[in-house]
Short mmCIF file of C-alpha atoms in Angstrom, two decimals:
data_model
loop_
_atom_site.label_atom_id
_atom_site.label_comp_id
_atom_site.label_asym_id
_atom_site.label_seq_id
_atom_site.Cartn_x
_atom_site.Cartn_y
_atom_site.Cartn_z
CA MET O 1 4.32 0.90 29.20
CA ILE O 2 4.93 -2.36 27.32
CA PHE O 3 1.51 -1.96 25.70
CA ALA O 4 2.55 1.43 24.30
CA LEU O 5 5.88 0.05 23.09
CA ILE O 6 4.05 -2.58 21.07
CA VAL O 7 0.92 -0.75 19.95
CA VAL O 8 2.56 2.45 18.71
CA PRO O 9 4.98 0.76 16.26
CA VAL O 10 2.30 -1.67 15.06
CA LEU O 11 -0.16 1.17 14.38
CA GLY O 12 2.62 3.17 12.75
CA LEU O 13 3.42 0.28 10.43
CA PHE O 14 -0.28 -0.30 9.74
CA PHE O 15 -0.93 3.29 8.75
CA GLY O 16 2.45 3.64 7.02
CA VAL O 17 1.66 0.71 4.73
CA HIS O 18 -1.73 2.22 3.92
CA ARG O 19 -0.09 5.58 3.19
CA TYR O 20 2.36 3.84 0.84
CA LEU O 21 -0.50 2.06 -0.93
CA TRP O 22 -2.43 5.32 -1.27
CA CYS O 23 0.63 7.09 -2.69
CA ARG O 24 1.39 4.39 -5.22
CA LEU O 25 -2.14 3.40 -6.24
CA VAL O 26 -4.06 6.68 -5.94
CA ARG O 27 -1.83 9.75 -5.79
CA ASP O 28 0.65 8.62 -8.47
CA THR O 29 -2.01 7.42 -10.92
CA THR O 30 -4.81 10.02 -10.73
CA LYS O 31 -5.23 13.74 -11.32
CA PRO O 32 -5.75 16.01 -8.32
CA GLY O 33 -9.44 16.74 -7.79
CA SER O 34 -10.68 13.92 -10.01
CA ARG O 35 -13.41 11.48 -9.03
CA PRO O 36 -11.13 8.44 -9.04
CA ARG O 37 -8.74 10.21 -6.66
CA GLY O 38 -11.62 11.15 -4.37
CA ALA O 39 -12.93 7.59 -4.37
CA GLY O 40 -9.45 6.14 -3.79
CA THR O 41 -8.79 8.57 -0.96
CA ALA O 42 -12.13 7.76 0.67
CA ALA O 43 -11.36 4.05 0.40
CA ALA O 44 -7.88 4.67 1.85
CA PHE O 45 -9.53 6.11 4.96
CA VAL O 46 -12.54 3.81 5.33
CA LEU O 47 -10.92 0.42 4.65
CA PRO O 48 -8.15 0.64 7.29
CA LEU O 49 -10.68 1.83 9.85
CA THR O 50 -12.94 -1.10 8.95
CA ALA O 51 -10.01 -3.49 9.36
CA LEU O 52 -9.17 -2.03 12.77
CA ALA O 53 -12.82 -2.24 13.78
CA ALA O 54 -12.92 -5.90 12.73
CA LEU O 55 -9.76 -6.65 14.71
CA LEU O 56 -10.90 -4.83 17.84
CA SER O 57 -14.60 -5.75 17.84
CA GLY O 58 -14.06 -9.21 19.36
CA PRO O 59 -11.96 -8.14 22.36
CA ALA O 60 -14.20 -5.11 22.87
CA GLY O 61 -17.26 -7.32 23.35
CA VAL O 62 -19.22 -6.06 20.37
CA PRO O 63 -22.32 -8.20 19.64
CA PHE O 64 -21.62 -11.12 17.31
CA PRO O 65 -23.85 -9.94 14.40
CA VAL O 66 -21.91 -6.66 14.30
CA GLN O 67 -18.63 -8.59 14.40
CA GLN O 68 -19.79 -10.61 11.40
CA ILE O 69 -20.67 -7.45 9.46
CA LEU O 70 -17.25 -5.94 10.19
CA ALA O 71 -15.32 -9.16 9.62
CA TRP O 72 -15.97 -9.63 5.90
CA PRO O 73 -14.68 -6.30 4.61
CA GLY O 74 -12.13 -5.87 7.40
CA TYR O 75 -10.31 -9.19 7.10
CA LEU O 76 -10.64 -9.23 3.33
CA TRP O 77 -8.98 -5.82 3.20
CA LEU O 78 -6.15 -7.01 5.47
CA ALA O 79 -5.45 -9.86 3.04
CA MET O 80 -5.57 -7.47 0.08
CA VAL O 81 -3.17 -5.10 1.85
CA LEU O 82 -0.69 -7.93 2.28
CA TYR O 83 -0.80 -8.96 -1.37
CA LEU O 84 -0.86 -5.40 -2.73
CA THR O 85 2.11 -4.41 -0.59
CA LEU O 86 4.12 -7.45 -1.64
CA ALA O 87 3.29 -6.88 -5.32
CA LEU O 88 4.21 -3.20 -5.15
CA LEU O 89 7.48 -3.92 -3.33
CA VAL O 90 8.45 -6.45 -6.01
CA GLY O 91 7.49 -3.84 -8.60
CA GLU O 92 9.76 -1.31 -6.89
CA VAL O 93 12.69 -3.71 -7.25
CA VAL O 94 11.90 -4.34 -10.92
CA ARG O 95 11.54 -0.58 -11.47
CA ALA O 96 14.90 0.14 -9.79
CA VAL O 97 16.68 -2.50 -11.88
CA GLY O 98 15.05 -1.20 -15.05
CA LEU O 99 16.05 2.40 -14.30
CA TRP O 100 19.58 1.27 -13.50
CA ALA O 101 19.81 -0.58 -16.83
CA LEU O 102 18.50 2.46 -18.73
CA ARG O 103 20.99 4.80 -17.05
CA ARG O 104 23.81 2.37 -17.76
CA ARG O 105 22.82 2.16 -21.42
CA GLU O 106 22.64 5.98 -21.70
CA THR O 107 26.09 6.50 -20.16
CA ALA O 108 27.75 3.79 -22.29
CA GLU O 109 29.85 4.95 -25.20
CA PRO O 110 27.93 5.20 -28.46
CA ASP O 111 28.65 2.60 -31.12
CA PRO O 112 31.23 3.71 -33.69
CA PRO O 113 29.76 4.63 -37.06
CA ALA O 114 29.69 1.82 -39.59
CA PRO O 115 32.08 2.20 -42.52
CA ALA O 116 30.38 3.30 -45.72
#
């Protein structure tokens, strides 16, 4: 029971962060049906699975050479996810402040015309 209470939220967060990254880096920047979107979508499925495989291969008793093969891309991707997520979240704050400033400027009264 405790295992389920811990694993389900952690997996939800793990896949939620990857969904957010896919939305911001792939869906919002590429055309539907294009090659870059296909490649980004494939990477969005393969890389999290590789990271999970790297995390679970040790406790599962997978042979050490296989653990080494999974470790490089898996742990590297986990580090990239951390930095990409932090960068995008900071970008969201900058974007929100910028949009707020633009809306404020648009709703401000226009400058009076200069005398001729």
